C-alpha atoms as one frame of an Amber mdcrd trajectory, in Angstrom:
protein
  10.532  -0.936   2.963   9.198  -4.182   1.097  10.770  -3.137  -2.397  12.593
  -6.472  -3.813  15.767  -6.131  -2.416  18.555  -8.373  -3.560  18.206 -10.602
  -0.532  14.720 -11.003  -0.924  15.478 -12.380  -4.095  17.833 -14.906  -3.086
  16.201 -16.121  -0.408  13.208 -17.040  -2.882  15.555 -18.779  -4.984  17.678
 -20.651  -2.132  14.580 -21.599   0.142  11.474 -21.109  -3.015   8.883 -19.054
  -3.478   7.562 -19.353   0.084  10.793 -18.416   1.900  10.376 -15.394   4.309
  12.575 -12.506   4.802  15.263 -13.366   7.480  13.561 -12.864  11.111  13.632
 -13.996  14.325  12.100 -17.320  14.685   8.675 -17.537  15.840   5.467 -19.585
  15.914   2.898 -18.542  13.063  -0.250 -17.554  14.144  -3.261 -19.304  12.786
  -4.769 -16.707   9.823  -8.208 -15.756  10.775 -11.044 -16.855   8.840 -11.472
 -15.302   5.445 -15.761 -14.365   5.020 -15.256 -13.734   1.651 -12.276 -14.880
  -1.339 -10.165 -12.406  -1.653  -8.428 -12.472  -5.595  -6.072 -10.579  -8.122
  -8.683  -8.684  -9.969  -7.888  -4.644  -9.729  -4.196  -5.495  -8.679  -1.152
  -3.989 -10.878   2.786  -4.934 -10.929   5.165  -2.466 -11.339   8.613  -2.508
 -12.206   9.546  -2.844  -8.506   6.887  -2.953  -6.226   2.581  -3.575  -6.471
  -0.051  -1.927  -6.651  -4.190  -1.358  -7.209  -6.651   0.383  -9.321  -8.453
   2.117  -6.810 -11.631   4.494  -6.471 -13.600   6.428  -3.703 -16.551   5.703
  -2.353 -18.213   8.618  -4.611 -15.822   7.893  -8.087 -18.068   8.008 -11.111
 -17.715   5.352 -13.978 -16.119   8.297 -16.419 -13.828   9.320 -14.084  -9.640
   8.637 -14.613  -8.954   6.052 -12.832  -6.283   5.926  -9.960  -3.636   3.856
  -8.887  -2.406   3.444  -5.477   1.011   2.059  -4.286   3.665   3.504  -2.164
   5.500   6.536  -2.268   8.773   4.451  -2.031   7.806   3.380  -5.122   7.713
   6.226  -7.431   9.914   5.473  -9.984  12.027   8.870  -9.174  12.881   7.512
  -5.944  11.900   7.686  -2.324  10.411  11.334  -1.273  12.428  13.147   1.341
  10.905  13.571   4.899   8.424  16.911   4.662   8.334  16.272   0.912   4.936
  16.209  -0.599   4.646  15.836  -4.715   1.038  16.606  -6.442   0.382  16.884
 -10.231   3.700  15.673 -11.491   3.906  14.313 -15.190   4.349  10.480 -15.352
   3.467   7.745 -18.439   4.906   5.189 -15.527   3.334   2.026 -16.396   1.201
  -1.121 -14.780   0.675  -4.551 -15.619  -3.202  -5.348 -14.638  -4.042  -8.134
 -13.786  -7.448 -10.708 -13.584  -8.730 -12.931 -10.594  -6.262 -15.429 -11.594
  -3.572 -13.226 -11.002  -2.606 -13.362 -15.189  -1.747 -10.080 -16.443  -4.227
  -8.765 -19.184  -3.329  -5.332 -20.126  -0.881  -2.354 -19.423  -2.323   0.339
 -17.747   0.094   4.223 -18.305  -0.554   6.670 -15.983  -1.055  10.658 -16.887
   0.655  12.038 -13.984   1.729  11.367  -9.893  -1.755  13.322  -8.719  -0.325
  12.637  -5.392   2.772  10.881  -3.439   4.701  11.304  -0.264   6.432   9.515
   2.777   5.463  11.403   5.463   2.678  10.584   8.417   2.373   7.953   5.603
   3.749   5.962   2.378   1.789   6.700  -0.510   1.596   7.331  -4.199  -1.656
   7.578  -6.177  -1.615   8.110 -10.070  -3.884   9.333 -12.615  -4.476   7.034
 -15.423  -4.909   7.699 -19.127  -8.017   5.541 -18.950 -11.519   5.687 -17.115
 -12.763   3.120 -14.822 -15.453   1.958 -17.141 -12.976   1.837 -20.135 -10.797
  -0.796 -17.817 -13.672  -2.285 -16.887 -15.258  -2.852 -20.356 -12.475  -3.891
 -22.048 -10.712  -6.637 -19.360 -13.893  -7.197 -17.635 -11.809  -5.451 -14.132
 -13.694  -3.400 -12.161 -11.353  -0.616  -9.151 -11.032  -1.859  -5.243 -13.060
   0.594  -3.465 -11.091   2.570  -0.527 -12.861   2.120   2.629 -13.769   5.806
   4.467 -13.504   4.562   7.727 -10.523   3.436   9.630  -9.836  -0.294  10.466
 -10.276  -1.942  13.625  -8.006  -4.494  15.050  -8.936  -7.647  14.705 -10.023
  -7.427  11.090  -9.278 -10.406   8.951  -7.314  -8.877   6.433  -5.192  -9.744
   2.808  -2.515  -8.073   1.863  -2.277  -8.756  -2.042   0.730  -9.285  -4.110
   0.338  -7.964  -7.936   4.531  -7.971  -7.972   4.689 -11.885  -7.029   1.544
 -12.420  -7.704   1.100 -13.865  -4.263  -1.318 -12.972  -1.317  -0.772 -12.948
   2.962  -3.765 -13.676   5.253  -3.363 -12.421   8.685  -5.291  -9.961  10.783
  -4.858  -6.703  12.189  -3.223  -6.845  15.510  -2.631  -3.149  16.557  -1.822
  -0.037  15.262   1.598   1.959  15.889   1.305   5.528  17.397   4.120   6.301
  14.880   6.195   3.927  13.326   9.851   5.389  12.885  12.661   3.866   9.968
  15.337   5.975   9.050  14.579   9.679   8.161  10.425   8.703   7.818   7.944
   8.645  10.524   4.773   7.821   9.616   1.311   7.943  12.120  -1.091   5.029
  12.959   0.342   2.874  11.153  -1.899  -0.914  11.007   0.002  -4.010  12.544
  -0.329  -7.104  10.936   0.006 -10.291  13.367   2.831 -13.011  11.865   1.168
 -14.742   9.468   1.687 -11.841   7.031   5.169 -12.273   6.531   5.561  -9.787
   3.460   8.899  -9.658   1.520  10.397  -6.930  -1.051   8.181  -6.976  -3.837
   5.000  -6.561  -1.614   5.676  -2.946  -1.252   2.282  -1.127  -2.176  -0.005
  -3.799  -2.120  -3.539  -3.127  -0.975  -4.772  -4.369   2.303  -8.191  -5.516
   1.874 -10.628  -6.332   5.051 -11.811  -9.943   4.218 -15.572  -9.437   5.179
 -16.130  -6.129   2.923 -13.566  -6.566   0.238 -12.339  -2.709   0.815  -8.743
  -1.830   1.039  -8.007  -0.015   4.539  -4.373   0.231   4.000  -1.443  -0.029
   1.978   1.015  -2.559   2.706   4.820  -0.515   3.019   7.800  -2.042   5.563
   8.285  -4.781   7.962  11.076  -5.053  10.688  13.635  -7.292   8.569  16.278
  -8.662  11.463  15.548  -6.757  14.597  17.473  -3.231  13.846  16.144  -0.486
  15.612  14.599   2.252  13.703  16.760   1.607  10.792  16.210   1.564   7.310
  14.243  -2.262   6.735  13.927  -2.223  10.150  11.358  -0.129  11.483  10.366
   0.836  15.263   6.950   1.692  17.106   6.981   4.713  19.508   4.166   5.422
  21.749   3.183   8.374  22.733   5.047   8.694  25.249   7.668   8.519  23.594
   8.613   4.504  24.403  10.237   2.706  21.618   9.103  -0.667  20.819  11.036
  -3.143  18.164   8.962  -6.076  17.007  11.461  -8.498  14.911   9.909 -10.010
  12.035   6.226  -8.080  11.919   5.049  -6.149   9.181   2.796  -2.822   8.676
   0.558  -0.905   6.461  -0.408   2.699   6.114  -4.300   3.403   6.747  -5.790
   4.375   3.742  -9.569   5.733   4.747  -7.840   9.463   5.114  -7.266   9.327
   1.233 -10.159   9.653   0.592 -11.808  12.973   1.746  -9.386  14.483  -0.413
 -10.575  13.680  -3.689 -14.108  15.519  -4.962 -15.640  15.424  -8.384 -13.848
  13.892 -11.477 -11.356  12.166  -9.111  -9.230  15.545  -8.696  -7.237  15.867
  -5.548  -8.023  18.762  -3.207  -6.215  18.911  -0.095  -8.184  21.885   1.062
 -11.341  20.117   0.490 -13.287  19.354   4.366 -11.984  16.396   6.267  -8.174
  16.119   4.263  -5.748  15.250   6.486  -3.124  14.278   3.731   0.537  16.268
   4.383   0.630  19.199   1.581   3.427  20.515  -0.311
């Protein structure tokens, strides 16, 4: 998981701010060619990972607005495989930032509406503030969650409210299920090499170049070539056929979110098309 582990650290302070995690050697890929700028505005930091203001496709201007990172993130730890939390209490709070990438405001949430680490690495909170209230004071509008899932080849940005840094790449795959430790997680999006996320990148939205909606969340990367380890992640097919990739990093899709929120921004995970593990 890309939370900013003690090595990451040092390695940005031995090698500088553009070091990458420790990985096998190989050739960077050339990023693909961005249609549109992709910036800070909408991003958070948190105490330990990033983060978004996000809405839905259908979120109204009054509604609370939500914050997306990863469920490793939650600041009471990782989730246990199987575990699902909804509608916990949390005044966790978020550092918002502009274009620039300057932080302009803290942002407290109400409460966890929704977080887990199974078939996927997510945690969404409910803020004490409506998207028009962000917007009107800091001039910030949400990142819209795209309701369709990605396709490979996608020039994509994986964006960095922790370091305040961003990764151009482009989707090369996606994982059948991507295995580390006790968590599996399903169709997972893999970036090609130029993304080379560190800790800290944890929970960053994805966002496809060309539309400027996020279509995953960036969570884990295969740190030194362990196999199906903790940091070190593995693919397996259907079949069953493990795969290790040294050195590549993934996201979790995010277009299943978002069936399962209806009016006001409230989750339902009974609501028509929710896929979302429940409690």
């Amino acid at each position: 998981m890309k939370k900013p582990l003690v090595a990451a650290l040092l390695a940005l302070v031995i090698a500088g701010a553009g070091a990458a995690p420790a990985v096998a050697a190989t050739e960077p890929e050339a990023a693909p060619p961005a249609v549109q700028a992709v910036d800070f505005a909408g991003t958070v930091s948190l105490s330990n990972c990033s983060g978004s203001v996000v809405r839905m496709p259908g979120s109204e201007d009054d509604d609370p607005a939500l914050v997306m990172s990863n469920g490793h993130c939650l600041e009471t730890g990782f989730p246990a495989a199987g575990q699902v939390i909804v509608d916990r209490a949390s005044s966790r709070t978020f550092g918002l930032l502009n274009a620039a990438g300057t932080r302009v405001a803290t942002l407290r949430a109400a409460k966890i509406a929704y977080a887990t680490m199974t078939d996927t690495d997510v945690s969404l909170y409910q803020l004490t503030t409506t998207y028009a209230q962000i917007r009107n004071s800091y001039g910030i509008g949400a990142l819209t969650l795209g309701d369709t899932h990605p396709v490979a080849g996608t020039a994509i940005t994986v964006v960095s409210g922790y370091w305040k840094r961003t990764y151009t790449c482009g989707i090369d795959g996606f994982a059948y299920r991507l295995k580390e430790g006790q968590w599996t997680w399903k169709d997972s999006v893999r970036y090609t090499s130029a993304c080379r996320t560190i800790g800290g990148t944890s929970g960053s939205p994805v966002v496809d170049n060309a539309t400027g909606k996020v279509v995953a969340v960036n969570n884990t990367g295969n740190e030194d070539g362990g196999r199906c380890t903790d940091n070190n992640p593995c693919e397996v097919d259907a079949n069953g056929t493990v795969t290790v990739r040294a050195g590549i990093n993934y996201g979790q899709e995010t277009y299943q979110i978002v069936p399962c929120f209806g009016l006001d921004n409230k989750l339902d995970l009974s609501r028509s098309g929710c896929t979302l593990p429940k409690p």
